[in-house]
Every structure is written in structure tokens, then in C-alpha cells.
PDB file of C-alpha atoms and ligand atoms in Angstrom:
ATOM      1  CA  MET A 283      -0.304   0.274   0.031  1.00 38.00           C
ATOM      2  CA  ILE A 284       1.458   3.230  -0.906  1.00 37.00           C
ATOM      3  CA  SER A 285      -0.222   5.712   1.735  1.00 34.00           C
ATOM      4  CA  SER A 286      -3.298   4.457   4.262  1.00 33.00           C
ATOM      5  CA  ASN A 287      -4.362   8.203   3.508  1.00 34.00           C
ATOM      6  CA  ASP A 288      -4.482   7.441  -0.434  1.00 37.00           C
ATOM      7  CA  PRO A 289      -7.786   7.213  -1.873  1.00 37.00           C
ATOM      8  CA  VAL A 290      -7.135   4.399  -3.884  1.00 38.00           C
ATOM      9  CA  SER A 291      -6.664   2.612  -1.090  1.00 37.00           C
ATOM     10  CA  ARG A 292     -10.186   3.246   0.630  1.00 32.00           C
ATOM     11  CA  THR A 293     -11.719   2.606  -2.559  1.00 37.00           C
ATOM     12  CA  ARG A 294     -10.430  -0.587  -3.450  1.00 43.00           C
ATOM     13  CA  LYS A 295     -11.435  -3.729  -1.851  1.00 39.00           C
ATOM     14  CA  HIS A 296      -7.553  -4.868  -1.410  1.00 48.00           C
ATOM     15  CA  ALA A 297      -6.260  -1.994   0.257  1.00 52.00           C
ATOM     16  CA  SER A 298      -2.538  -2.937  -0.673  1.00 62.00           C
ATOM     17  CA  SER A 299      -3.094  -2.979  -4.343  1.00 87.00           C
ATOM     18  CA  ASN A 300      -1.244  -0.371  -6.247  1.00 94.00           C
ATOM     19  CA  VAL A 301      -2.092   0.643  -9.957  1.00 97.00           C
ATOM     20  CA  ILE A 302       0.013   2.424 -12.455  1.00 98.00           C
ATOM     21  CA  ALA A 303      -2.572   4.113 -15.240  1.00 98.00           C
ATOM     22  CA  ILE A 304      -0.404   4.417 -18.748  1.00 98.00           C
ATOM     23  CA  ASP A 305      -2.636   6.772 -21.250  1.00 97.00           C
ATOM     24  CA  GLY A 306      -1.738   7.952 -24.682  1.00 96.00           C
ATOM     25  CA  PRO A 307      -2.564   8.133 -28.340  1.00 94.00           C
ATOM     26  CA  ALA A 308      -2.595   5.104 -30.904  1.00 91.00           C
ATOM     27  CA  ALA A 309       0.525   3.167 -30.837  1.00 91.00           C
ATOM     28  CA  SER A 310       2.374   5.403 -28.454  1.00 91.00           C
ATOM     29  CA  GLY A 311       3.977   2.188 -26.990  1.00 91.00           C
ATOM     30  CA  LYS A 312       1.734   2.111 -24.431  1.00 94.00           C
ATOM     31  CA  SER A 313       1.251  -1.759 -23.909  1.00 94.00           C
ATOM     32  CA  SER A 314       4.819  -2.753 -24.581  1.00 94.00           C
ATOM     33  CA  THR A 315       5.712  -0.073 -21.983  1.00 96.00           C
ATOM     34  CA  ALA A 316       3.115  -1.088 -19.308  1.00 97.00           C
ATOM     35  CA  HIS A 317       4.189  -4.767 -19.620  1.00 97.00           C
ATOM     36  CA  TRP A 318       8.208  -4.143 -19.017  1.00 97.00           C
ATOM     37  CA  VAL A 319       6.990  -1.822 -16.359  1.00 98.00           C
ATOM     38  CA  ALA A 320       4.841  -4.375 -14.794  1.00 98.00           C
ATOM     39  CA  GLU A 321       7.370  -7.117 -15.166  1.00 97.00           C
ATOM     40  CA  ARG A 322      10.089  -4.979 -13.418  1.00 97.00           C
ATOM     41  CA  LEU A 323       7.925  -4.159 -10.569  1.00 97.00           C
ATOM     42  CA  GLY A 324       6.064  -7.282  -9.938  1.00 96.00           C
ATOM     43  CA  TYR A 325       2.840  -5.829 -10.994  1.00 97.00           C
ATOM     44  CA  ARG A 326       0.021  -7.611 -13.442  1.00 97.00           C
ATOM     45  CA  HIS A 327      -0.291  -5.859 -16.905  1.00 98.00           C
ATOM     46  CA  ILE A 328      -3.889  -5.082 -18.110  1.00 98.00           C
ATOM     47  CA  ASP A 329      -4.525  -4.013 -21.952  1.00 98.00           C
ATOM     48  CA  SER A 330      -7.973  -2.492 -21.904  1.00 98.00           C
ATOM     49  CA  GLY A 331      -7.499  -1.329 -25.624  1.00 97.00           C
ATOM     50  CA  ALA A 332      -7.506  -5.334 -25.950  1.00 97.00           C
ATOM     51  CA  VAL A 333     -10.545  -5.568 -24.180  1.00 98.00           C
ATOM     52  CA  TYR A 334     -12.108  -3.072 -26.973  1.00 98.00           C
ATOM     53  CA  ARG A 335     -10.671  -5.090 -30.025  1.00 97.00           C
ATOM     54  CA  ALA A 336     -12.182  -7.993 -28.312  1.00 97.00           C
ATOM     55  CA  ALA A 337     -15.534  -6.641 -28.552  1.00 97.00           C
ATOM     56  CA  THR A 338     -15.026  -5.563 -31.737  1.00 97.00           C
ATOM     57  CA  ALA A 339     -14.054  -8.862 -32.954  1.00 96.00           C
ATOM     58  CA  ALA A 340     -16.968 -10.287 -31.087  1.00 96.00           C
ATOM     59  CA  ALA A 341     -18.903  -8.024 -33.048  1.00 96.00           C
ATOM     60  CA  MET A 342     -17.609  -9.089 -36.649  1.00 94.00           C
ATOM     61  CA  HIS A 343     -19.309 -12.460 -35.615  1.00 91.00           C
ATOM     62  CA  SER A 344     -22.688 -11.139 -35.625  1.00 89.00           C
ATOM     63  CA  LYS A 345     -24.957 -10.430 -38.776  1.00 86.00           C
ATOM     64  CA  GLN A 346     -24.942  -7.163 -39.104  1.00 92.00           C
ATOM     65  CA  VAL A 347     -22.573  -4.728 -41.185  1.00 96.00           C
ATOM     66  CA  PRO A 348     -20.689  -2.353 -38.830  1.00 97.00           C
ATOM     67  CA  ASP A 349     -22.060   0.592 -39.947  1.00 96.00           C
ATOM     68  CA  LEU A 350     -25.178  -1.010 -38.463  1.00 97.00           C
ATOM     69  CA  TRP A 351     -23.890  -1.999 -35.164  1.00 97.00           C
ATOM     70  CA  THR A 352     -25.751  -0.681 -32.377  1.00 97.00           C
ATOM     71  CA  GLU A 353     -24.376  -0.765 -28.619  1.00 98.00           C
ATOM     72  CA  GLU A 354     -26.987  -3.621 -28.176  1.00 97.00           C
ATOM     73  CA  ILE A 355     -25.692  -5.941 -30.691  1.00 97.00           C
ATOM     74  CA  VAL A 356     -22.127  -5.512 -29.568  1.00 98.00           C
ATOM     75  CA  LEU A 357     -22.589  -5.881 -25.802  1.00 98.00           C
ATOM     76  CA  ALA A 358     -24.704  -9.059 -26.773  1.00 97.00           C
ATOM     77  CA  SER A 359     -21.618 -10.021 -28.924  1.00 96.00           C
ATOM     78  CA  ALA A 360     -19.352  -9.452 -26.218  1.00 96.00           C
ATOM     79  CA  ALA A 361     -21.494 -11.081 -23.422  1.00 94.00           C
ATOM     80  CA  SER A 362     -19.113 -14.214 -24.141  1.00 91.00           C
ATOM     81  CA  ILE A 363     -15.696 -12.655 -23.208  1.00 95.00           C
ATOM     82  CA  VAL A 364     -13.876 -12.863 -20.288  1.00 93.00           C
ATOM     83  CA  LEU A 365     -10.642 -11.643 -19.576  1.00 94.00           C
ATOM     84  CA  ARG A 366      -8.501 -14.651 -18.758  1.00 94.00           C
ATOM     85  CA  GLU A 367      -5.085 -14.533 -16.691  1.00 94.00           C
ATOM     86  CA  ARG A 368      -2.145 -15.341 -18.617  1.00 93.00           C
ATOM     87  CA  GLY A 369       1.280 -15.523 -16.669  1.00 93.00           C
ATOM     88  CA  ASP A 370       1.327 -11.719 -15.479  1.00 93.00           C
ATOM     89  CA  SER A 371      -1.388 -10.145 -17.881  1.00 95.00           C
ATOM     90  CA  PHE A 372      -4.994 -11.063 -19.006  1.00 96.00           C
ATOM     91  CA  GLU A 373      -5.935 -12.100 -22.613  1.00 95.00           C
ATOM     92  CA  PRO A 374      -9.587 -11.695 -23.689  1.00 96.00           C
ATOM     93  CA  VAL A 375     -10.591 -15.109 -24.692  1.00 95.00           C
ATOM     94  CA  LEU A 376     -14.120 -15.666 -26.787  1.00 90.00           C
ATOM     95  CA  GLN A 377     -16.345 -18.918 -25.745  1.00 85.00           C
ATOM     96  CA  GLY A 378     -12.659 -19.974 -24.106  1.00 86.00           C
ATOM     97  CA  VAL A 379     -10.826 -19.313 -27.086  1.00 88.00           C
ATOM     98  CA  ALA A 380      -8.049 -16.751 -27.251  1.00 86.00           C
ATOM     99  CA  PHE A 381      -8.002 -14.584 -30.399  1.00 87.00           C
ATOM    100  CA  GLU A 382      -4.952 -12.500 -30.073  1.00 89.00           C
ATOM    101  CA  GLU A 383      -4.297 -12.228 -34.061  1.00 90.00           C
ATOM    102  CA  LEU A 384      -8.081 -11.512 -34.978  1.00 92.00           C
ATOM    103  CA  ILE A 385      -7.976  -8.669 -32.384  1.00 95.00           C
ATOM    104  CA  ARG A 386      -4.746  -6.822 -33.815  1.00 93.00           C
ATOM    105  CA  GLY A 387      -5.671  -7.407 -37.466  1.00 93.00           C
ATOM    106  CA  LEU A 388      -6.403  -4.332 -39.606  1.00 91.00           C
ATOM    107  CA  ASP A 389     -10.407  -4.830 -39.965  1.00 94.00           C
ATOM    108  CA  VAL A 390     -10.533  -4.674 -36.231  1.00 96.00           C
ATOM    109  CA  THR A 391      -8.510  -1.817 -35.978  1.00 94.00           C
ATOM    110  CA  HIS A 392     -10.196  -0.014 -38.458  1.00 94.00           C
ATOM    111  CA  ASN A 393     -13.825  -0.585 -36.852  1.00 96.00           C
ATOM    112  CA  VAL A 394     -12.645  -0.646 -33.030  1.00 96.00           C
ATOM    113  CA  SER A 395     -13.190   3.326 -32.570  1.00 95.00           C
ATOM    114  CA  ARG A 396     -17.115   3.349 -33.341  1.00 96.00           C
ATOM    115  CA  VAL A 397     -17.365   0.657 -30.735  1.00 97.00           C
ATOM    116  CA  ALA A 398     -15.548   2.203 -28.125  1.00 96.00           C
ATOM    117  CA  ARG A 399     -17.507   5.543 -28.354  1.00 96.00           C
ATOM    118  CA  MET A 400     -20.497   3.696 -27.069  1.00 97.00           C
ATOM    119  CA  PRO A 401     -21.097   4.511 -23.518  1.00 97.00           C
ATOM    120  CA  GLY A 402     -22.530   1.096 -22.628  1.00 98.00           C
ATOM    121  CA  VAL A 403     -19.417  -0.804 -24.221  1.00 98.00           C
ATOM    122  CA  ARG A 404     -16.809   1.704 -22.089  1.00 98.00           C
ATOM    123  CA  MET A 405     -18.716   0.968 -18.776  1.00 98.00           C
ATOM    124  CA  TRP A 406     -18.769  -3.010 -19.829  1.00 98.00           C
ATOM    125  CA  VAL A 407     -14.909  -2.325 -20.552  1.00 98.00           C
ATOM    126  CA  ASN A 408     -14.206  -0.527 -17.491  1.00 98.00           C
ATOM    127  CA  ASP A 409     -16.104  -3.172 -15.216  1.00 97.00           C
ATOM    128  CA  THR A 410     -14.283  -5.976 -16.864  1.00 97.00           C
ATOM    129  CA  VAL A 411     -10.794  -3.975 -15.989  1.00 97.00           C
ATOM    130  CA  ARG A 412     -11.845  -3.132 -12.785  1.00 97.00           C
ATOM    131  CA  ALA A 413     -12.903  -6.700 -11.872  1.00 95.00           C
ATOM    132  CA  ALA A 414      -9.686  -8.248 -13.107  1.00 95.00           C
ATOM    133  CA  ALA A 415      -7.509  -5.779 -11.296  1.00 96.00           C
ATOM    134  CA  GLU A 416      -9.177  -6.239  -7.965  1.00 93.00           C
ATOM    135  CA  ASP A 417      -6.897  -8.072  -6.365  1.00 89.00           C
ATOM    136  CA  TYR A 418      -3.036  -7.065  -7.949  1.00 95.00           C
ATOM    137  CA  ASP A 419      -1.134  -4.294  -8.264  1.00 96.00           C
ATOM    138  CA  VAL A 420      -1.597  -3.605 -11.621  1.00 97.00           C
ATOM    139  CA  VAL A 421      -0.109  -1.297 -14.649  1.00 98.00           C
ATOM    140  CA  VAL A 422      -3.339  -0.906 -16.966  1.00 98.00           C
ATOM    141  CA  ASP A 423      -2.723   1.069 -20.215  1.00 98.00           C
ATOM    142  CA  GLY A 424      -5.580   2.619 -22.415  1.00 97.00           C
ATOM    143  CA  ARG A 425      -6.692   6.226 -23.139  1.00 96.00           C
ATOM    144  CA  ASP A 426      -8.947   6.866 -20.203  1.00 97.00           C
ATOM    145  CA  ILE A 427      -7.386   4.995 -17.235  1.00 98.00           C
ATOM    146  CA  GLY A 428      -6.032   7.867 -15.126  1.00 97.00           C
ATOM    147  CA  THR A 429      -9.252   9.838 -15.984  1.00 97.00           C
ATOM    148  CA  VAL A 430     -12.015   7.526 -15.692  1.00 97.00           C
ATOM    149  CA  VAL A 431     -11.130   3.780 -15.122  1.00 97.00           C
ATOM    150  CA  PHE A 432      -8.478   4.593 -11.859  1.00 97.00           C
ATOM    151  CA  PRO A 433      -8.812   8.254 -11.360  1.00 97.00           C
ATOM    152  CA  ASN A 434      -7.027   7.476  -8.356  1.00 96.00           C
ATOM    153  CA  ALA A 435      -4.292   5.606  -9.462  1.00 97.00           C
ATOM    154  CA  ASP A 436      -0.879   6.007  -7.745  1.00 97.00           C
ATOM    155  CA  LEU A 437       0.795   7.032 -10.868  1.00 98.00           C
ATOM    156  CA  LYS A 438      -0.623   8.181 -14.008  1.00 98.00           C
ATOM    157  CA  ILE A 439       1.591   8.373 -17.302  1.00 98.00           C
ATOM    158  CA  PHE A 440       0.525   9.641 -20.538  1.00 98.00           C
ATOM    159  CA  LEU A 441       2.884   8.614 -23.178  1.00 97.00           C
ATOM    160  CA  VAL A 442       3.172  10.499 -26.763  1.00 96.00           C
ATOM    161  CA  ALA A 443       5.542  10.202 -29.278  1.00 96.00           C
ATOM    162  CA  ASP A 444       5.595  12.025 -32.801  1.00 97.00           C
ATOM    163  CA  SER A 445       3.061  10.411 -35.153  1.00 97.00           C
ATOM    164  CA  TRP A 446       5.707   9.538 -38.269  1.00 97.00           C
ATOM    165  CA  GLU A 447       7.925   7.912 -35.227  1.00 97.00           C
ATOM    166  CA  ARG A 448       4.596   5.936 -34.195  1.00 96.00           C
ATOM    167  CA  ALA A 449       3.842   4.712 -37.457  1.00 97.00           C
ATOM    168  CA  ARG A 450       7.415   3.790 -37.905  1.00 97.00           C
ATOM    169  CA  ARG A 451       7.427   1.109 -34.682  1.00 95.00           C
ATOM    170  CA  ARG A 452       4.012   0.284 -35.364  1.00 93.00           C
ATOM    171  CA  LEU A 453       4.961  -0.984 -38.981  1.00 95.00           C
ATOM    172  CA  THR A 454       8.388  -2.313 -37.677  1.00 95.00           C
ATOM    173  CA  GLN A 455       6.719  -4.478 -35.402  1.00 90.00           C
ATOM    174  CA  ARG A 456       3.639  -5.595 -37.865  1.00 90.00           C
ATOM    175  CA  LEU A 457       6.135  -6.158 -40.834  1.00 93.00           C
ATOM    176  CA  SER A 458       9.663  -7.785 -38.996  1.00 92.00           C
ATOM    177  CA  ARG A 459      11.298  -5.332 -41.403  1.00 95.00           C
ATOM    178  CA  ARG A 460      12.450  -1.833 -41.888  1.00 97.00           C
ATOM    179  CA  PRO A 461       9.172  -0.096 -43.456  1.00 97.00           C
ATOM    180  CA  SER A 462       9.755   2.354 -46.699  1.00 98.00           C
ATOM    181  CA  ASP A 463       9.292   5.953 -45.849  1.00 98.00           C
ATOM    182  CA  ALA A 464       6.089   5.334 -48.227  1.00 98.00           C
ATOM    183  CA  GLU A 465       5.043   2.756 -45.819  1.00 97.00           C
ATOM    184  CA  ILE A 466       5.598   5.128 -42.839  1.00 98.00           C
ATOM    185  CA  ALA A 467       3.508   8.000 -44.770  1.00 98.00           C
ATOM    186  CA  ALA A 468       0.807   5.942 -45.578  1.00 97.00           C
ATOM    187  CA  GLU A 469       0.266   4.488 -41.981  1.00 96.00           C
ATOM    188  CA  THR A 470       0.617   7.922 -40.159  1.00 97.00           C
ATOM    189  CA  GLU A 471      -2.345   9.075 -42.295  1.00 96.00           C
ATOM    190  CA  LEU A 472      -3.898   6.027 -40.646  1.00 94.00           C
ATOM    191  CA  LEU A 473      -2.976   6.913 -37.373  1.00 94.00           C
ATOM    192  CA  VAL A 474      -3.651  10.551 -37.513  1.00 95.00           C
ATOM    193  CA  GLN A 475      -7.367   9.381 -38.799  1.00 94.00           C
ATOM    194  CA  ARG A 476      -7.690   7.053 -35.502  1.00 91.00           C
ATOM    195  CA  ASP A 477      -6.595   9.717 -33.240  1.00 93.00           C
ATOM    196  CA  ALA A 478      -9.280  12.281 -34.375  1.00 93.00           C
ATOM    197  CA  ARG A 479     -11.832   9.278 -34.123  1.00 92.00           C
ATOM    198  CA  ASP A 480     -10.438   8.489 -30.674  1.00 91.00           C
ATOM    199  CA  ALA A 481     -10.055  11.881 -29.344  1.00 92.00           C
ATOM    200  CA  MET A 482     -13.012  11.870 -27.385  1.00 90.00           C
ATOM    201  CA  GLN A 483     -11.932   9.239 -24.992  1.00 89.00           C
ATOM    202  CA  THR A 484      -8.439  10.051 -25.269  1.00 91.00           C
ATOM    203  CA  VAL A 485      -7.849  12.249 -22.283  1.00 88.00           C
ATOM    204  CA  GLN A 486      -4.601  13.129 -20.016  1.00 94.00           C
ATOM    205  CA  ALA A 487      -5.300  13.311 -16.596  1.00 97.00           C
ATOM    206  CA  SER A 488      -4.406  16.911 -15.327  1.00 97.00           C
ATOM    207  CA  ASP A 489      -1.868  14.830 -12.416  1.00 97.00           C
ATOM    208  CA  ALA A 490      -0.704  12.419 -15.190  1.00 98.00           C
ATOM    209  CA  VAL A 491       3.464  12.794 -16.132  1.00 98.00           C
ATOM    210  CA  LEU A 492       3.546  13.622 -20.090  1.00 97.00           C
ATOM    211  CA  VAL A 493       6.308  11.232 -21.475  1.00 97.00           C
ATOM    212  CA  ASP A 494       7.698  11.928 -24.848  1.00 96.00           C
ATOM    213  CA  THR A 495       8.535   8.941 -26.367  1.00 95.00           C
ATOM    214  CA  THR A 496      10.161   9.934 -29.835  1.00 96.00           C
ATOM    215  CA  TYR A 497      13.829  10.146 -29.117  1.00 95.00           C
ATOM    216  CA  LEU A 498      13.735   7.511 -26.297  1.00 94.00           C
ATOM    217  CA  THR A 499      14.402   3.972 -26.466  1.00 93.00           C
ATOM    218  CA  GLN A 500      12.022   1.202 -25.094  1.00 92.00           C
ATOM    219  CA  GLU A 501      14.540   0.559 -22.506  1.00 95.00           C
ATOM    220  CA  GLU A 502      14.586   4.299 -21.456  1.00 96.00           C
ATOM    221  CA  GLN A 503      11.058   4.798 -21.454  1.00 95.00           C
ATOM    222  CA  VAL A 504      10.328   1.689 -19.089  1.00 97.00           C
ATOM    223  CA  GLU A 505      13.237   2.993 -16.931  1.00 97.00           C
ATOM    224  CA  ARG A 506      11.868   6.680 -16.902  1.00 97.00           C
ATOM    225  CA  ILE A 507       8.493   5.524 -15.261  1.00 98.00           C
ATOM    226  CA  VAL A 508       9.917   2.638 -13.049  1.00 98.00           C
ATOM    227  CA  ALA A 509      12.141   5.334 -11.781  1.00 97.00           C
ATOM    228  CA  LEU A 510       8.591   7.180 -11.216  1.00 97.00           C
ATOM    229  CA  ALA A 511       7.008   4.618  -9.547  1.00 97.00           C
ATOM    230  CA  HIS A 512       9.873   4.303  -6.858  1.00 95.00           C
ATOM    231  CA  ALA A 513       9.836   7.692  -6.149  1.00 95.00           C
ATOM    232  CA  VAL A 514       5.791   7.481  -5.428  1.00 93.00           C
ATOM    233  CA  THR A 515       6.664   4.827  -3.104  1.00 86.00           C
ATOM    234  CA  GLN A 516       9.382   6.326  -1.398  1.00 88.00           C
ATOM    235  CA  ARG A 517       7.506   9.713  -1.140  1.00 86.00           C
ATOM    236  CA  ALA A 518       4.652   7.514   0.490  1.00 83.00           C
ATOM    237  CA  SER A 519       7.072   5.768   2.968  1.00 81.00           C
ATOM    238  CA  ASP A 520       8.355   8.921   3.628  1.00 84.00           C
ATOM    239  CA  THR A 521       4.799  10.681   4.887  1.00 82.00           C
ATOM    240  CA  SER A 522       3.469   7.399   6.270  1.00 76.00           C
ATOM    241  CA  PRO A 523       3.396   7.311  10.398  1.00 72.00           C
ATOM    242  CA  ARG A 524       5.971   5.633  11.798  1.00 66.00           C
TER     243      ARG A 524
HETATM  244  O1  CDP B 128      -3.263   0.392 -31.201  1.00 97.18           O
HETATM  245  P1  CDP B 128      -2.926   1.035 -30.113  1.00 97.18           P
HETATM  246  O2  CDP B 128      -2.255   0.519 -29.226  1.00 97.18           O
HETATM  247  O3  CDP B 128      -3.127   2.651 -30.240  1.00 97.18           O
HETATM  248  O4  CDP B 128      -4.714   1.030 -29.514  1.00 97.18           O
HETATM  249  P2  CDP B 128      -5.365  -0.166 -28.547  1.00 97.18           P
HETATM  250  O5  CDP B 128      -4.520   0.301 -27.047  1.00 97.18           O
HETATM  251  O6  CDP B 128      -5.239  -1.462 -28.877  1.00 97.18           O
HETATM  252  O7  CDP B 128      -6.884   0.421 -28.286  1.00 97.18           O
HETATM  253  C1  CDP B 128      -7.462  -0.122 -29.469  1.00 97.18           C
HETATM  254  C2  CDP B 128      -9.002   0.991 -29.637  1.00 97.18           C
HETATM  255  O8  CDP B 128      -9.635   1.014 -28.329  1.00 97.18           O
HETATM  256  C3  CDP B 128      -8.558   2.144 -29.641  1.00 97.18           C
HETATM  257  O9  CDP B 128      -8.502   2.958 -30.677  1.00 97.18           O
HETATM  258  C4  CDP B 128      -9.663   2.916 -29.008  1.00 97.18           C
HETATM  259  O10 CDP B 128     -10.603   3.145 -29.826  1.00 97.18           O
HETATM  260  C5  CDP B 128     -10.450   2.062 -28.020  1.00 97.18           C
HETATM  261  N1  CDP B 128      -9.573   2.085 -26.462  1.00 97.18           N
HETATM  262  C6  CDP B 128     -10.289   3.088 -25.704  1.00 97.18           C
HETATM  263  O11 CDP B 128     -11.333   4.103 -26.066  1.00 97.18           O
HETATM  264  N2  CDP B 128     -10.682   3.469 -24.359  1.00 97.18           N
HETATM  265  C7  CDP B 128      -9.175   2.569 -23.940  1.00 97.18           C
HETATM  266  N3  CDP B 128      -8.968   2.879 -22.356  1.00 97.18           N
HETATM  267  C8  CDP B 128      -8.723   1.893 -24.664  1.00 97.18           C
HETATM  268  C9  CDP B 128      -8.638   1.429 -25.935  1.00 97.18           C
END
């Protein structure tokens, strides 16, 4: 527990659990950074975007085309999704089957923002994420974790990077080779469009630490966040009654 006076501790069932929220725009490296930070601190990692992606993938199995999806259709399709523990993280599972490849595919990426704009779907994802976090110290990544899902998180990070650099990294990961400038330009365009579609739900908390990763390596950004987490813990132990 960071501090007995901490409001998070009082609102959570397990008074000893800590939450680190990592938010930011598309492909800013939230998930991979959250994964490594969680590993370094011995926390669990929850990727909230994967739950929105899973709901989108489930809706694709419905008979309706995406333009005609309603909140009811998406929620009915998503009803059989559970977040299953997998090592130190969680994976969305649909009727017992993990579907990582599908949820990262282009069709899901193209349609996920329309699903994420549905208020009932957001409530369902938030409840699913909070339930998974209940018993653990967690690093949760998304877009509204520090503002809506865990407004009392112990540490909030807002991760940003230049859009060209975000596109370059996402393509390098997807293609496993160095992308050409033309490929990066096309991917940048898609990312900027998705940023615009997600603008409403991507909110930097007023007390979040802004980390610009454009010129940082993965290791450097992980180090920086781990150091901030240690500083929070240190501050809490300095101020707790002896
Ligand atoms: O591809 P990227 O890592 O940027 O996104 P993601 O974290 O996999 O999230 C996929 C989509 O879910 C986003 O484009 C948002 O529409 C939505 N999302 C959201 O609205 N709120 C969150 N807390 C997390 C994701």
C-alpha cells in the first residue's frame, strides 16, 4: 500500500494494491511499455485496448455490417468474452478461445473506434478491467485509465510520440523489417485518422506525467516510469506514520 491516507486504498477492496495508469494515443507504445513496467515491478499488466478490440472482433461475428452496429449488438456479442489470466497479464477469451491475431488485425483496428464510442460498451470494458485488477497491483494501459477507470491511480503516465515515429514503430513490429518512407507515410495517415476518431476518449489526466518517447528507446521509457513508480513509493513511505 502506498499510503493509508491514499484515496485509492480506501476505495479498493484490497487496501494494499497499487495502480499505475498509462494512457496515450494510438501506437504510442503503451502496451509494450506497460508490460515491461509491470514485469520490473512484479505487477500484473492489463491492456484495456485489447478488451475494446475483443468486443469489436466479437461484433464481427454478428450478422450486421459495422455501419449498422448498435450498442445492443456489440454488448450481446461481447457477453461471452472473459479476461483470462495468462502469466503476469490477462488476455481476452471468446467462448474459451484466445484470438490475439484477429483482434490485432486491420479489420478490427479499422472498426474499434466506433465500438469504443458507445457509452454502454465503455462501461462494460471499465467494469471488466476493474474486476481483473481487484486483487493485484496492476499497470493498466489505455486512453482514459487515469481519468475514468482509475482516477485515483497511484501514478499516471501520458505517453506521446511524434506520429511519424509511432507509425514507423508500429510497422516495424507488424512487418518485422524496416518499412519504406512511403509505407510510413501511409501508416501515419491511418494513425492520425484513428487519433481523430479516438479524440473524445483520449484524455490526459491533470496529474499525469507526460512522457514523450519520440527520442527514447523502449528501455529508456521503461526505466523512466519505473523510476517514477519508485519515487511515488518512497514519498509514501516518507510520509506514512512510523
Ligand atoms: O493500437 P493502439 O495500441 O493504439 O490501441 P489499443 O490500445 O489497442 O486500443 C484500440 C482502440 O480501443 C483504440 O483505438 C480506442 O478506440 C479504444 N480504446 C479506448 O477507447 N479506451 C481505452 N481505454 C483503450 C482503448
